[in-house]
Short mmCIF file of C-alpha atoms and ligand atoms in Angstrom, two decimals:
data_model
loop_
_atom_site.label_atom_id
_atom_site.label_comp_id
_atom_site.label_asym_id
_atom_site.label_seq_id
_atom_site.Cartn_x
_atom_site.Cartn_y
_atom_site.Cartn_z
CA MET A 245 114.31 109.48 66.41
CA ASN A 246 112.27 111.10 69.13
CA LYS A 247 112.41 114.80 69.86
CA VAL A 248 110.51 117.19 72.05
CA ILE A 249 109.54 120.11 69.88
CA ILE A 250 108.96 123.39 71.67
CA ASP A 251 107.13 126.06 69.75
CA LYS A 252 108.80 129.39 70.50
CA GLN A 253 105.90 131.36 69.11
CA ASP A 254 103.50 129.61 71.45
CA LEU A 255 105.82 130.30 74.37
CA VAL A 256 105.99 133.97 73.41
CA HIS A 257 102.20 133.95 73.27
CA ASN A 258 102.01 132.51 76.80
CA ILE A 259 104.56 135.02 78.09
CA LYS A 260 102.45 137.85 76.69
CA LYS A 261 99.28 136.52 78.33
CA ILE A 262 101.05 136.03 81.64
CA LYS A 263 102.61 139.49 81.58
CA GLU A 264 99.21 141.02 80.82
CA HIS A 265 97.64 139.11 83.68
CA SER A 266 100.41 140.19 86.06
CA LYS A 267 99.43 143.79 85.41
CA ILE A 268 95.92 143.38 86.81
CA ASN A 269 97.06 144.21 90.30
CA SER A 270 100.08 146.22 89.34
CA PRO A 271 101.72 148.40 90.55
CA ASP A 272 102.00 146.79 93.95
CA ASP A 273 101.91 148.48 97.36
CA ASN A 274 105.40 149.82 96.79
CA GLY A 275 104.53 151.27 93.39
CA ASN A 276 106.49 148.60 91.52
CA PRO A 277 105.25 146.26 88.82
CA VAL A 278 104.46 142.74 90.06
CA LYS A 279 107.68 140.79 89.53
CA ILE A 280 107.55 137.48 87.68
CA ILE A 281 109.91 134.86 89.08
CA VAL A 282 110.37 132.17 86.44
CA VAL A 283 110.36 128.72 88.03
CA ILE A 284 112.71 126.36 86.14
CA LYS A 285 112.69 123.30 88.37
CA ALA A 286 112.77 119.75 86.98
CA ASN A 287 114.97 120.62 84.01
CA ALA A 288 112.68 123.57 83.28
CA TYR A 289 109.61 121.33 83.33
CA GLY A 290 111.37 118.91 81.02
CA LEU A 291 112.03 121.57 78.39
CA ASP A 292 115.81 121.74 78.85
CA LEU A 293 117.17 124.05 81.52
CA LYS A 294 119.79 125.65 79.32
CA GLN A 295 117.70 126.40 76.23
CA TYR A 296 114.61 127.39 78.17
CA THR A 297 116.45 129.70 80.56
CA GLN A 298 118.33 131.38 77.71
CA PHE A 299 115.06 131.91 75.89
CA MET A 300 113.45 133.47 78.95
CA ILE A 301 116.45 135.73 79.53
CA ASP A 302 116.19 136.87 75.92
CA GLN A 303 112.54 137.64 76.64
CA GLY A 304 113.60 139.96 79.44
CA PHE A 305 113.24 137.82 82.56
CA ASP A 306 115.94 138.23 85.19
CA PHE A 307 114.77 136.31 88.26
CA PHE A 308 114.59 132.50 88.39
CA ALA A 309 113.80 129.83 90.97
CA VAL A 310 114.59 126.14 91.44
CA SER A 311 113.73 123.44 93.98
CA THR A 312 116.99 121.59 94.61
CA VAL A 313 120.63 122.32 95.29
CA GLU A 314 121.61 120.32 92.19
CA GLU A 315 119.42 122.44 89.96
CA ALA A 316 120.73 125.64 91.50
CA LEU A 317 124.35 124.64 90.90
CA GLU A 318 123.60 123.47 87.37
CA PHE A 319 122.10 126.88 86.61
CA ARG A 320 125.34 128.55 87.69
CA ASN A 321 127.50 125.92 85.96
CA LEU A 322 125.70 126.76 82.73
CA GLY A 323 127.03 130.26 83.20
CA PHE A 324 123.80 132.08 84.01
CA LYS A 325 124.38 135.13 86.20
CA GLN A 326 120.76 136.06 86.86
CA LYS A 327 119.13 136.14 90.27
CA LEU A 328 118.30 132.63 91.41
CA LEU A 329 116.15 131.66 94.37
CA MET A 330 116.38 128.19 95.86
CA LEU A 331 112.80 127.52 96.97
CA SER A 332 113.51 124.76 99.48
CA SER A 333 115.24 125.36 102.75
CA THR A 334 117.99 123.06 103.94
CA ALA A 335 119.70 122.66 107.28
CA ILE A 336 122.70 120.85 105.82
CA LYS A 337 125.72 123.07 106.22
CA GLU A 338 127.65 121.99 103.10
CA GLU A 339 124.60 122.62 100.95
CA ILE A 340 124.09 126.14 102.26
CA GLU A 341 127.79 126.85 101.83
CA GLU A 342 127.66 125.75 98.20
CA LEU A 343 124.59 127.88 97.57
CA VAL A 344 126.12 130.95 99.22
CA GLN A 345 129.37 130.45 97.36
CA ASN A 346 127.48 130.46 94.09
CA ASP A 347 125.50 133.58 94.90
CA ILE A 348 122.20 131.75 95.10
CA ILE A 349 119.45 133.26 97.23
CA ILE A 350 118.72 130.74 99.95
CA THR A 351 115.47 130.00 101.76
CA ILE A 352 115.36 129.97 105.52
CA GLY A 353 112.45 127.95 106.82
CA SER A 354 113.35 126.66 110.25
CA ARG A 355 115.30 127.43 113.38
CA GLU A 356 117.82 124.76 112.36
CA SER A 357 118.45 126.24 108.92
CA ALA A 358 118.68 129.73 110.48
CA ASN A 359 121.30 128.55 112.97
CA ILE A 360 123.47 127.10 110.24
CA VAL A 361 123.15 130.21 108.08
CA ASN A 362 124.21 132.27 111.10
CA GLU A 363 127.28 130.10 111.56
CA ILE A 364 128.24 130.50 107.91
CA ALA A 365 127.59 134.25 107.96
CA LYS A 366 129.92 134.64 110.94
CA GLU A 367 132.63 132.35 109.56
CA GLN A 368 132.69 133.91 106.12
CA ASN A 369 131.81 137.46 107.11
CA LYS A 370 129.98 137.96 103.86
CA LYS A 371 126.49 139.10 102.85
CA ILE A 372 124.02 136.27 102.41
CA LYS A 373 120.76 136.82 100.57
CA ALA A 374 117.77 134.94 101.87
CA HIS A 375 114.01 134.61 101.66
CA ILE A 376 111.93 133.50 104.63
CA LYS A 377 109.47 130.70 103.98
CA ILE A 378 106.31 130.31 106.03
CA ASP A 379 104.43 127.02 106.12
CA THR A 380 100.77 128.06 105.99
CA GLY A 381 99.50 124.50 105.72
CA PHE A 382 101.59 122.56 103.21
CA GLY A 383 103.43 120.51 105.78
CA ARG A 384 106.75 120.85 104.07
CA TYR A 385 109.27 123.70 104.16
CA GLY A 386 108.86 126.84 106.20
CA PHE A 387 108.23 128.18 109.69
CA ILE A 388 104.90 126.91 110.92
CA TYR A 389 102.52 129.86 110.72
CA SER A 390 101.02 129.20 114.13
CA ASN A 391 104.38 129.07 115.95
CA ARG A 392 104.84 132.81 115.64
CA ASP A 393 107.07 133.31 118.64
CA GLU A 394 109.61 130.83 117.37
CA MET A 395 109.56 132.40 113.91
CA ILE A 396 110.02 135.93 115.23
CA GLU A 397 112.69 134.97 117.72
CA THR A 398 114.64 133.07 115.06
CA ILE A 399 114.44 135.90 112.53
CA LYS A 400 115.45 138.49 115.10
CA LEU A 401 118.53 136.44 115.92
CA LEU A 402 119.70 136.34 112.30
CA ASP A 403 123.22 137.64 111.78
CA SER A 404 123.44 141.17 110.39
CA ASN A 405 125.19 139.73 107.32
CA ILE A 406 121.97 137.99 106.36
CA GLN A 407 119.78 140.09 104.17
CA ILE A 408 116.11 139.14 104.00
CA GLU A 409 115.05 140.00 100.48
CA GLY A 410 111.70 138.27 100.51
CA THR A 411 109.10 136.27 102.40
CA PHE A 412 106.86 133.64 100.87
CA THR A 413 104.60 130.64 101.26
CA HIS A 414 103.45 127.85 98.95
CA PHE A 415 99.89 126.72 98.28
CA SER A 416 99.09 123.02 98.40
CA ASN A 417 95.89 122.94 96.39
CA ALA A 418 95.49 126.17 94.43
CA PHE A 419 94.33 124.31 91.31
CA TYR A 420 91.34 122.86 93.10
CA ASP A 421 90.52 124.15 96.56
CA ASP A 422 89.90 127.89 96.50
CA LYS A 423 88.71 127.99 100.08
CA TYR A 424 91.85 126.36 101.43
CA THR A 425 94.04 128.61 99.28
CA LYS A 426 92.30 131.68 100.73
CA LEU A 427 92.84 130.32 104.22
CA GLN A 428 96.56 129.82 103.53
CA PHE A 429 96.72 133.34 102.13
CA GLN A 430 95.11 134.80 105.24
CA ARG A 431 97.49 132.89 107.49
CA PHE A 432 100.37 134.33 105.49
CA ILE A 433 99.10 137.90 105.67
CA ASP A 434 98.52 137.57 109.42
CA CYS A 435 102.12 136.40 109.88
CA ILE A 436 103.43 139.29 107.79
CA GLU A 437 101.55 141.74 109.98
CA VAL A 438 103.10 140.27 113.09
CA LEU A 439 106.57 140.33 111.53
CA LYS A 440 106.07 143.99 110.61
CA MET A 441 104.87 144.79 114.13
CA ASN A 442 108.18 143.35 115.28
CA ASN A 443 110.08 145.64 112.91
CA ILE A 444 111.23 142.78 110.72
CA ASP A 445 111.81 143.77 107.12
CA THR A 446 110.12 141.04 105.08
CA GLY A 447 111.40 142.10 101.67
CA ILE A 448 109.19 141.26 98.71
CA LEU A 449 106.15 139.09 99.38
CA HIS A 450 105.19 136.26 97.04
CA VAL A 451 102.69 133.43 97.36
CA CYS A 452 101.30 132.60 93.91
CA ASN A 453 102.19 129.60 91.80
CA SER A 454 100.59 129.43 88.34
CA SER A 455 97.15 128.32 89.50
CA ALA A 456 96.82 130.96 92.22
CA PHE A 457 98.26 133.57 89.87
CA VAL A 458 95.56 132.91 87.31
CA LYS A 459 92.70 132.59 89.79
CA PHE A 460 93.49 135.20 92.41
CA PRO A 461 94.92 138.52 91.17
CA GLN A 462 94.38 139.90 94.68
CA MET A 463 97.14 137.52 95.84
CA HIS A 464 99.81 138.72 93.40
CA LEU A 465 101.45 140.89 96.11
CA ASN A 466 105.00 141.94 95.06
CA ALA A 467 105.95 138.92 92.99
CA VAL A 468 104.59 135.67 91.56
CA ARG A 469 106.34 132.36 90.90
CA ILE A 470 105.34 130.97 87.54
CA GLY A 471 106.34 127.62 86.08
CA SER A 472 103.68 125.48 84.44
CA ALA A 473 101.63 128.37 83.05
CA PHE A 474 104.48 129.22 80.67
CA THR A 475 104.34 125.66 79.31
CA GLY A 476 100.59 126.02 78.82
CA ARG A 477 99.69 123.20 81.15
CA LEU A 478 97.31 124.16 83.91
CA SER A 479 95.17 121.51 85.51
CA PHE A 480 91.99 123.54 85.72
CA GLN A 481 89.90 125.33 83.16
CA ASN A 482 90.81 128.95 82.65
CA ASN A 483 90.29 131.68 80.12
CA LEU A 484 93.82 132.96 79.89
CA GLY A 485 94.19 131.32 76.45
CA LEU A 486 97.52 129.63 77.14
CA LYS A 487 98.90 127.24 74.55
CA ARG A 488 100.63 123.94 75.16
CA ILE A 489 104.11 124.63 73.89
CA ALA A 490 105.64 121.14 73.76
CA LYS A 491 104.91 118.12 71.61
CA LEU A 492 106.73 114.87 71.13
CA GLU A 493 107.74 114.14 67.58
CA SER A 494 108.61 110.61 66.60
CA GLN A 495 108.79 108.65 63.37
CA VAL A 496 107.39 105.51 61.86
CA THR A 497 110.32 103.07 61.94
CA GLU A 498 108.63 99.93 60.63
CA ILE A 499 105.47 99.11 58.71
CA LYS A 500 103.96 95.67 58.34
CA THR A 501 100.74 93.85 57.65
CA LEU A 502 99.37 91.55 60.30
CA PRO A 503 96.94 88.74 59.52
CA SER A 504 93.47 88.61 61.00
CA LYS A 505 93.13 87.59 64.70
CA PHE A 506 96.76 88.52 65.45
CA ASN A 507 97.65 89.79 68.92
CA ILE A 508 99.14 93.26 69.35
CA GLY A 509 101.16 94.20 72.42
CA TYR A 510 101.51 93.21 76.06
CA SER A 511 98.71 91.58 78.02
CA ASN A 512 96.97 90.49 74.80
CA ILE A 513 94.18 93.03 75.10
CA TYR A 514 93.85 93.55 71.36
CA LYS A 515 93.47 91.20 68.38
CA THR A 516 93.17 92.31 64.77
CA LYS A 517 89.68 91.88 63.38
CA LYS A 518 90.91 91.65 59.81
CA GLU A 519 94.17 91.94 57.94
CA THR A 520 95.68 95.14 59.35
CA LYS A 521 98.51 97.37 58.21
CA ILE A 522 100.39 98.75 61.20
CA ALA A 523 103.02 101.38 61.82
CA ILE A 524 105.49 100.96 64.67
CA ILE A 525 106.53 104.12 66.49
CA PRO A 526 109.37 103.82 69.02
CA SER A 527 107.87 106.01 71.68
CA GLY A 528 105.83 105.25 74.76
CA TYR A 529 105.21 106.02 78.40
CA ILE A 530 108.88 106.77 78.90
CA ASN A 531 108.34 109.90 76.83
CA GLY A 532 105.37 111.14 78.80
CA ILE A 533 102.91 110.01 76.15
CA ASN A 534 99.31 109.82 77.10
CA ILE A 535 99.92 110.14 80.81
CA GLU A 536 97.31 112.84 80.56
CA LEU A 537 94.56 110.36 80.15
CA GLY A 538 92.29 110.48 83.17
CA GLN A 539 94.39 113.28 84.54
CA ASP A 540 92.10 116.25 84.78
CA THR A 541 90.23 114.78 87.68
CA PHE A 542 90.48 117.69 90.04
CA ARG A 543 86.90 118.90 90.09
CA PRO A 544 84.01 116.61 91.04
CA ILE A 545 82.57 116.95 87.54
CA ASP A 546 85.87 115.74 86.05
CA LYS A 547 85.99 112.85 88.45
CA LEU A 548 82.49 111.89 87.41
CA ARG A 549 83.43 112.14 83.74
CA THR A 550 86.46 109.97 84.30
CA ILE A 551 84.39 107.33 86.05
CA VAL A 552 81.78 107.40 83.28
CA ARG A 553 84.51 107.18 80.66
CA ALA A 554 86.23 104.33 82.46
CA THR A 555 82.95 102.44 82.79
CA LYS A 556 82.18 102.89 79.11
CA ASN A 557 85.65 101.80 78.22
CA ALA A 558 85.25 98.63 80.19
CA PHE A 559 82.68 97.66 77.56
CA LYS A 560 83.98 99.46 74.55
CA LYS A 561 87.77 99.56 74.67
CA GLN A 562 89.13 103.04 74.90
CA GLU A 563 90.18 104.46 71.57
CA LEU A 564 93.37 106.48 71.42
CA TYR A 565 94.82 108.18 68.40
CA VAL A 566 98.12 109.44 67.13
CA ASP A 567 98.71 111.96 64.41
CA ILE A 568 100.96 110.46 61.67
CA ALA A 569 101.79 112.59 58.62
CA GLU A 570 98.81 114.79 59.52
CA GLN A 571 96.45 111.82 59.57
CA LYS A 572 94.59 110.59 62.62
CA CYS A 573 95.48 106.92 63.25
CA ARG A 574 94.06 104.64 65.90
CA ILE A 575 96.46 103.22 68.46
CA LEU A 576 96.14 99.44 68.76
CA GLY A 577 96.84 97.45 71.90
CA ARG A 578 98.40 98.73 75.03
CA ILE A 579 100.85 101.62 74.86
CA GLY A 580 104.25 100.25 75.83
CA THR A 581 107.11 101.84 77.69
CA PHE A 582 108.91 102.48 74.41
CA HIS A 583 106.38 101.64 71.70
CA VAL A 584 103.12 102.58 70.07
CA ILE A 585 101.41 100.59 67.33
CA ALA A 586 99.04 102.44 65.01
CA ASP A 587 96.51 101.19 62.48
CA ILE A 588 97.36 102.66 59.07
CA THR A 589 95.22 100.37 56.94
CA GLY A 590 94.25 102.17 53.73
CA LYS A 591 96.34 105.24 54.61
CA ASP A 592 99.21 106.72 52.66
CA ILE A 593 101.87 106.47 55.34
CA LYS A 594 105.52 105.59 54.76
CA ILE A 595 108.50 104.60 56.88
CA GLY A 596 110.07 107.79 58.22
CA ASP A 597 106.81 109.74 58.41
CA LYS A 598 106.45 111.91 61.47
CA ALA A 599 104.18 111.07 64.37
CA LYS A 600 103.14 113.69 66.90
CA PHE A 601 101.96 113.16 70.45
CA ASN A 602 100.62 115.30 73.21
CA ILE A 603 102.85 114.82 76.19
CA ASN A 604 103.28 115.63 79.81
CA ASN A 605 106.59 117.39 79.19
CA ILE A 606 107.88 117.06 82.72
CA LEU A 607 107.93 113.27 82.32
CA VAL A 608 109.82 112.94 79.07
CA ASN A 609 113.00 110.90 79.34
CA PRO A 610 115.92 113.34 79.74
CA ASN A 611 118.02 111.67 77.03
CA ILE A 612 115.65 112.85 74.33
CA GLN A 613 116.62 115.94 72.40
CA ARG A 614 114.70 119.17 73.03
CA GLU A 615 114.40 121.37 69.99
CA TYR A 616 113.09 124.93 69.95
CA ILE A 617 111.51 125.87 66.64
C1 PLP B 18 106.86 124.50 91.51
C2 PLP B 18 106.72 125.66 92.38
C3 PLP B 18 106.15 126.84 91.89
C4 PLP B 18 105.60 126.96 90.48
O1 PLP B 18 104.46 126.19 90.35
P1 PLP B 18 103.64 126.16 88.99
O2 PLP B 18 102.31 125.67 89.37
O3 PLP B 18 104.36 125.23 88.09
O4 PLP B 18 103.63 127.54 88.46
C5 PLP B 18 106.09 127.93 92.75
N1 PLP B 18 106.56 127.85 94.01
C6 PLP B 18 107.10 126.73 94.51
C7 PLP B 18 107.59 126.71 95.92
C8 PLP B 18 107.20 125.59 93.72
O5 PLP B 18 107.73 124.48 94.22
#
C-alpha cells in the first residue's frame, strides 16, 4: 500500500525557522508582530486539509487562507472555527452568499464583485469581512493598480456593513525575478498611499508568499501568506534550512528474475543486460514521484544544468534510484503512471519491504492515505 508520510518533527522544525524569520522585521508599523497566514489550498498542498490544519492549530496558528470556494466550505464543514481568508475574488452572487454565511473573509477585487457584495450587505444587513486585492501585475484577481480612480471610487461606495480588514497583492515571479517583484511591491505601496490619502482604511497589508517572505524581509508588512515553505519545498536556493516534510512510502509487491535481453516497461527503452532480479513497486507518476526531475530550472544556471544533463542523458540513459529497505536501487525502464521497477540483483530485499520516494506532495493522488508520524 502507498502512503504519504509526513514527518511532524520536520514540520515543527520548519515552523520554528519560519517564525524566526518572520521576526526579522517585527514588530510592524503598528507595533504588532508580523502575522503568519497559513495557506492551505490544494488540500493543504496535498498533505490532507483536516490533519494539516489541526496540526497547525495545535502549533498556535489561528489565521488560514484558501483559493477556492470549495476549499473554504470544506474547511468550515470540517468544523474549524478559525479565521479563514478566501484569496480569490468572485463576482458570482451565490458564491459570495455561501462564503458570507460561513463567516469566511471574502476578497473584493473588482467593481463587479464589490457591487454584488454591496447587494448582499444591504439584503442581509449583516457585517461582512473583506480584504481588498490589488493586481500589481499578475493579470488575475484584483483591482488593476493603474486604474486608481476606479479602485478608489468602488471602495468608497462600499456599504457600511462591509468591513475592510486587509489589503493585499500577489507576486507572479517571486521565486525567480527579484526586479519584477520589487516593481510589484512598489506599485502596491503607491496604491496604499493613494488609498490612505483618500481616507480609506486598508486594514492589514500583506504581499509575501513563501518566496518573497524568505527573500525580502522588508516586504513582510503586517502579515505574510505562507504555504509551500512549511512543506519545505521552495524552488530557489535559500539558507533558511527548511526540511522536506513529506515522502511517499510504498512496498515491494512482487519480485521476479528476468532473463537477459528482456524488455522492461513502456516504449521499450530498457533491456536487461544480464539475468536481473527486479522488484515491482505499485507507485508512479500518479503519486507525484519524480516529477521533480528537471524542475529547478528557474535560474539561468539551472536551465543550463538541465540542458547539459539532458544532453548527457541522451547518450547515457538517465539513472534514477529508489530507496528500498534502506538500500539504493536503480530504477529500470520508464516510470509508469502506477509502477516502478527496480533492480535488486544481489540485494537482500523481500516482498513487503518498504520503498521510499521523494515526491511533489501537491500532485499525489488524493485517494492515498496521509499519515503524520
Ligand atoms: C498560493 C498562494 C500563496 C502561498 O504561496 P506559497 O508560495 O505556497 O507560500 C499566497 N498567496 C496567494 C494569493 C496564493 O495563491
